Amino acid sequence: MCHDADATPPVTPTGTPVTSGPLTLTSADGTRLAAYLAVPERPAGAGVVVIPDNRGLAPFYERLAVRLAEHGHPAIAYDHFGRTAGPSTEGRGSDFPRMEDYAALTRARQQDDMTAALDRLREFGGAQVALGFCMGGRLAFFASEPRFGLAGVVGFYGHPGIAGPYGPGPTQHAADLSAPVLGLFGGADEGIPESEVKAFGDALAAAGVEHEFVVYPGAPHGFFDVRNDEHADACADAWRRVLAFLDRVG
């Protein structure tokens, strides 16, 4: 997983008024799943669906939703494991997720869950953007498909190539993508070599998809965490780029 239970987004609170709290969403197959919604007092930008890593709806993503809302962006983060763990994240221990939780994941189900979150987000009007991390970053790249109607997608260290358990990735499906893509990667991420990032960029260029990739030298997988003092500059730059992207596409 990218971010453990102690992780915190490296973003300073602004103090801007935000209303936030948990809610329950219903996916296309009737599954109820946990989510967390943060709404600014005065919405002033694109809404953001926050797609977690393979830990699901951890506190990191709830905090990030609030930080986004402080900048005027309605934001909703949601869980991946409603089918096996139920519509609450309470009581999840260090052994979560378990193999049975992972086994229930399919790309189609995850995209249905994302769509449920987007439907809730669209109640606030304006454009929508997907922002994902690791497994969620990969899903965010896939969400560039026109059927999701997004203004853009942002992926932090999402694997773009062939990877289990879903096989071909966004690189192989680049011809199906259309919304602008911002990709943020760590140069020391052993799971995503720069050759994979380059291949994704080449595939998007060939497909005519607007994109920007940034690889931060020496930064590991999961670098976007307040505890990574060594990579504070990369964290700050990544956050600036996310906000600029949201302003531009929204």
Protein backbone atom coordinates (compact mmCIF):
# COMPACT_ATOMS: atom_id res chain seq x y z
CA MET A 1 0.00 0.00 0.00
CA CYS A 2 1.07 3.62 -0.53
CA HIS A 3 -0.07 5.33 2.63
CA ASP A 4 -0.38 3.69 6.03
CA ALA A 5 -2.66 4.67 8.89
CA ASP A 6 -0.30 7.43 10.07
CA ALA A 7 0.11 9.10 6.69
CA THR A 8 -0.95 12.73 6.26
CA PRO A 9 -1.04 14.77 3.05
CA PRO A 10 1.83 17.29 3.04
CA VAL A 11 -0.57 20.20 2.65
CA THR A 12 -0.94 23.03 5.16
CA PRO A 13 -4.56 23.69 6.21
CA THR A 14 -5.81 27.08 5.05
CA GLY A 15 -8.54 27.51 7.65
CA THR A 16 -11.13 28.14 4.93
CA PRO A 17 -14.61 27.03 6.09
CA VAL A 18 -15.44 23.49 4.95
CA THR A 19 -18.30 21.14 5.78
CA SER A 20 -17.12 17.53 5.84
CA GLY A 21 -18.11 14.10 7.07
CA PRO A 22 -18.77 10.45 6.22
CA LEU A 23 -21.58 9.17 4.04
CA THR A 24 -22.62 5.96 2.33
CA LEU A 25 -22.82 5.50 -1.44
CA THR A 26 -24.62 2.81 -3.43
CA SER A 27 -22.86 1.25 -6.42
CA ALA A 28 -24.54 -0.08 -9.56
CA ASP A 29 -24.91 -3.60 -8.16
CA GLY A 30 -26.48 -2.35 -4.93
CA THR A 31 -23.27 -2.52 -2.87
CA ARG A 32 -23.12 0.09 -0.14
CA LEU A 33 -19.69 1.63 0.35
CA ALA A 34 -18.10 4.12 2.70
CA ALA A 35 -17.22 7.58 1.47
CA TYR A 36 -16.16 10.95 2.85
CA LEU A 37 -17.41 14.25 1.46
CA ALA A 38 -15.88 17.69 1.93
CA VAL A 39 -17.65 20.77 0.58
CA PRO A 40 -16.27 24.33 0.64
CA GLU A 41 -18.43 27.14 1.96
CA ARG A 42 -18.04 28.75 -1.46
CA PRO A 43 -17.35 26.19 -4.22
CA ALA A 44 -15.11 27.80 -6.80
CA GLY A 45 -13.57 25.06 -8.90
CA ALA A 46 -13.79 21.57 -10.30
CA GLY A 47 -15.10 18.81 -8.07
CA VAL A 48 -12.63 16.04 -7.28
CA VAL A 49 -13.26 12.34 -6.79
CA VAL A 50 -10.36 11.01 -4.70
CA ILE A 51 -9.51 7.38 -5.50
CA PRO A 52 -7.53 5.68 -2.70
CA ASP A 53 -4.72 3.16 -2.94
CA ASN A 54 -5.25 -0.51 -2.17
CA ARG A 55 -5.81 0.21 1.52
CA GLY A 56 -9.17 1.78 0.71
CA LEU A 57 -10.67 4.78 2.49
CA ALA A 58 -7.89 5.52 4.98
CA PRO A 59 -7.72 8.80 6.98
CA PHE A 60 -5.12 10.11 4.53
CA TYR A 61 -7.77 10.45 1.83
CA GLU A 62 -10.35 12.02 4.12
CA ARG A 63 -7.78 14.65 5.09
CA LEU A 64 -6.89 15.22 1.44
CA ALA A 65 -10.57 15.77 0.57
CA VAL A 66 -10.72 18.51 3.20
CA ARG A 67 -7.54 20.15 1.91
CA LEU A 68 -9.02 20.20 -1.61
CA ALA A 69 -12.25 21.70 -0.33
CA GLU A 70 -10.28 24.45 1.41
CA HIS A 71 -9.16 25.49 -2.07
CA GLY A 72 -12.75 25.63 -3.36
CA HIS A 73 -13.04 22.11 -4.76
CA PRO A 74 -15.91 19.87 -3.57
CA ALA A 75 -14.21 16.51 -2.98
CA ILE A 76 -15.34 12.99 -2.23
CA ALA A 77 -13.12 10.03 -1.33
CA TYR A 78 -14.58 6.53 -1.32
CA ASP A 79 -13.77 2.97 -0.30
CA HIS A 80 -13.01 -0.03 -2.53
CA PHE A 81 -14.14 -2.80 -0.19
CA GLY A 82 -17.86 -2.43 0.43
CA ARG A 83 -18.59 -5.87 -1.04
CA THR A 84 -16.46 -7.75 1.47
CA ALA A 85 -15.90 -5.39 4.42
CA GLY A 86 -19.24 -3.58 4.48
CA PRO A 87 -20.15 0.12 4.26
CA SER A 88 -17.94 1.26 7.14
CA THR A 89 -14.22 1.59 7.72
CA GLU A 90 -14.55 1.28 11.51
CA GLY A 91 -12.55 -1.46 13.20
CA ARG A 92 -10.22 -2.25 10.33
CA GLY A 93 -7.00 -3.64 11.73
CA SER A 94 -3.43 -3.87 10.49
CA ASP A 95 -4.27 -7.05 8.58
CA PHE A 96 -6.71 -5.22 6.33
CA PRO A 97 -7.22 -5.58 3.40
CA ARG A 98 -7.23 -9.37 3.36
CA MET A 99 -6.90 -11.65 0.36
CA GLU A 100 -10.66 -12.06 0.13
CA ASP A 101 -11.02 -8.28 -0.06
CA TYR A 102 -8.59 -8.06 -2.95
CA ALA A 103 -10.17 -11.06 -4.68
CA ALA A 104 -13.50 -9.24 -4.97
CA LEU A 105 -11.95 -6.33 -6.87
CA THR A 106 -12.45 -6.03 -10.61
CA ARG A 107 -11.90 -2.99 -12.76
CA ALA A 108 -15.59 -2.92 -13.71
CA ARG A 109 -16.72 -2.96 -10.07
CA GLN A 110 -14.20 -0.30 -9.12
CA GLN A 111 -15.35 1.90 -11.97
CA ASP A 112 -18.96 1.43 -10.88
CA ASP A 113 -17.96 2.55 -7.38
CA MET A 114 -16.15 5.57 -8.81
CA THR A 115 -19.24 6.43 -10.85
CA ALA A 116 -21.38 6.37 -7.68
CA ALA A 117 -18.97 8.87 -6.12
CA LEU A 118 -19.02 11.03 -9.26
CA ASP A 119 -22.82 11.06 -9.30
CA ARG A 120 -22.80 12.47 -5.75
CA LEU A 121 -20.12 15.00 -6.69
CA ARG A 122 -22.07 16.21 -9.73
CA GLU A 123 -24.78 17.52 -7.42
CA PHE A 124 -22.49 20.50 -6.85
CA GLY A 125 -22.30 21.36 -10.54
CA GLY A 126 -19.28 22.31 -12.60
CA ALA A 127 -16.58 20.03 -13.98
CA GLN A 128 -15.19 16.90 -12.31
CA VAL A 129 -11.67 15.51 -12.06
CA ALA A 130 -10.39 12.15 -10.80
CA LEU A 131 -7.37 12.16 -8.48
CA GLY A 132 -5.94 8.76 -7.56
CA PHE A 133 -2.98 7.19 -5.77
CA CYS A 134 -1.19 3.92 -6.64
CA MET A 135 -4.02 1.52 -7.56
CA GLY A 136 -6.26 4.57 -7.51
CA GLY A 137 -3.85 6.41 -9.78
CA ARG A 138 -4.11 3.60 -12.29
CA LEU A 139 -7.90 3.80 -12.07
CA ALA A 140 -7.72 7.57 -12.50
CA PHE A 141 -5.75 7.15 -15.72
CA PHE A 142 -8.42 4.75 -17.00
CA ALA A 143 -11.06 7.35 -16.04
CA SER A 144 -9.76 9.52 -18.88
CA GLU A 145 -12.13 7.48 -21.07
CA PRO A 146 -14.85 9.78 -22.50
CA ARG A 147 -17.69 7.72 -21.01
CA PHE A 148 -16.87 9.10 -17.55
CA GLY A 149 -17.26 12.70 -18.69
CA LEU A 150 -14.30 14.04 -16.71
CA ALA A 151 -12.49 17.30 -17.41
CA GLY A 152 -9.17 15.67 -16.51
CA VAL A 153 -7.45 13.02 -14.41
CA VAL A 154 -4.48 13.06 -12.03
CA GLY A 155 -2.54 9.96 -11.04
CA PHE A 156 0.09 9.78 -8.29
CA TYR A 157 2.38 6.79 -8.90
CA GLY A 158 -0.27 4.76 -10.73
CA HIS A 159 1.21 1.88 -12.71
CA PRO A 160 0.41 2.61 -16.36
CA GLY A 161 1.54 -0.65 -17.97
CA ILE A 162 0.75 -4.34 -17.76
CA ALA A 163 0.26 -5.29 -14.12
CA GLY A 164 -1.72 -7.84 -12.13
CA PRO A 165 -4.39 -8.67 -11.51
CA TYR A 166 -6.03 -6.72 -14.34
CA GLY A 167 -3.46 -7.16 -17.09
CA PRO A 168 -3.22 -4.43 -19.74
CA GLY A 169 -3.07 -0.93 -18.33
CA PRO A 170 -3.71 2.65 -19.47
CA THR A 171 -0.69 2.47 -21.78
CA GLN A 172 -2.25 -0.39 -23.69
CA HIS A 173 -5.62 1.40 -23.72
CA ALA A 174 -4.30 4.86 -24.58
CA ALA A 175 -6.37 4.97 -27.78
CA ASP A 176 -9.50 4.79 -25.58
CA LEU A 177 -8.52 7.81 -23.48
CA SER A 178 -9.38 11.46 -24.10
CA ALA A 179 -9.42 13.69 -20.98
CA PRO A 180 -6.16 15.51 -20.10
CA VAL A 181 -3.80 13.52 -17.89
CA LEU A 182 -1.41 14.70 -15.17
CA GLY A 183 0.94 11.96 -13.97
CA LEU A 184 3.19 12.37 -10.91
CA PHE A 185 5.84 9.72 -10.27
CA GLY A 186 8.79 9.02 -8.01
CA GLY A 187 12.13 8.54 -9.72
CA ALA A 188 13.10 5.91 -7.12
CA ASP A 189 9.82 3.99 -7.37
CA GLU A 190 11.01 0.42 -7.92
CA GLY A 191 7.54 -0.68 -9.02
CA ILE A 192 7.23 1.87 -11.82
CA PRO A 193 10.46 2.26 -13.81
CA GLU A 194 10.84 5.39 -15.89
CA SER A 195 10.65 3.23 -19.01
CA GLU A 196 7.00 2.51 -18.12
CA VAL A 197 6.31 6.22 -17.67
CA LYS A 198 7.92 6.98 -21.03
CA ALA A 199 5.93 4.25 -22.76
CA PHE A 200 2.71 5.70 -21.35
CA GLY A 201 3.64 9.17 -22.52
CA ASP A 202 4.50 7.90 -25.98
CA ALA A 203 1.17 6.04 -26.19
CA LEU A 204 -0.80 9.11 -25.11
CA ALA A 205 1.07 11.28 -27.61
CA ALA A 206 0.28 8.82 -30.39
CA ALA A 207 -3.38 8.90 -29.37
CA GLY A 208 -3.44 12.69 -29.28
CA VAL A 209 -4.24 12.87 -25.53
CA GLU A 210 -3.06 15.99 -23.72
CA HIS A 211 -0.74 15.00 -20.88
CA GLU A 212 1.97 16.17 -18.51
CA PHE A 213 4.23 13.84 -16.54
CA VAL A 214 6.61 14.77 -13.75
CA VAL A 215 9.16 12.31 -12.34
CA TYR A 216 10.75 13.50 -9.09
CA PRO A 217 14.38 12.31 -8.84
CA GLY A 218 15.04 10.13 -5.81
CA ALA A 219 11.42 10.16 -4.63
CA PRO A 220 9.99 6.78 -3.62
CA HIS A 221 6.57 5.29 -4.19
CA GLY A 222 4.12 7.03 -1.85
CA PHE A 223 6.29 10.14 -1.51
CA PHE A 224 3.29 12.47 -1.05
CA ASP A 225 3.30 12.27 2.74
CA VAL A 226 4.14 14.92 5.34
CA ARG A 227 6.62 12.53 6.99
CA ASN A 228 8.85 12.46 3.90
CA ASP A 229 10.92 15.48 4.91
CA GLU A 230 13.62 14.54 2.43
CA HIS A 231 11.13 15.01 -0.41
CA ALA A 232 9.32 18.08 0.87
CA ASP A 233 10.17 20.05 -2.29
CA ALA A 234 8.72 17.30 -4.49
CA CYS A 235 5.57 17.21 -2.34
CA ALA A 236 5.14 20.96 -2.55
CA ASP A 237 5.70 21.01 -6.29
CA ALA A 238 3.24 18.14 -6.83
CA TRP A 239 0.54 19.94 -4.84
CA ARG A 240 1.08 23.14 -6.82
CA ARG A 241 0.75 21.20 -10.04
CA VAL A 242 -2.45 19.49 -8.86
CA LEU A 243 -4.06 22.81 -7.97
CA ALA A 244 -2.92 24.41 -11.23
CA PHE A 245 -4.31 21.46 -13.20
CA LEU A 246 -7.66 21.69 -11.40
CA ASP A 247 -7.84 25.41 -12.14
CA ARG A 248 -6.98 24.91 -15.79
CA VAL A 249 -9.36 22.08 -16.65
CA GLY A 250 -12.18 23.17 -14.34
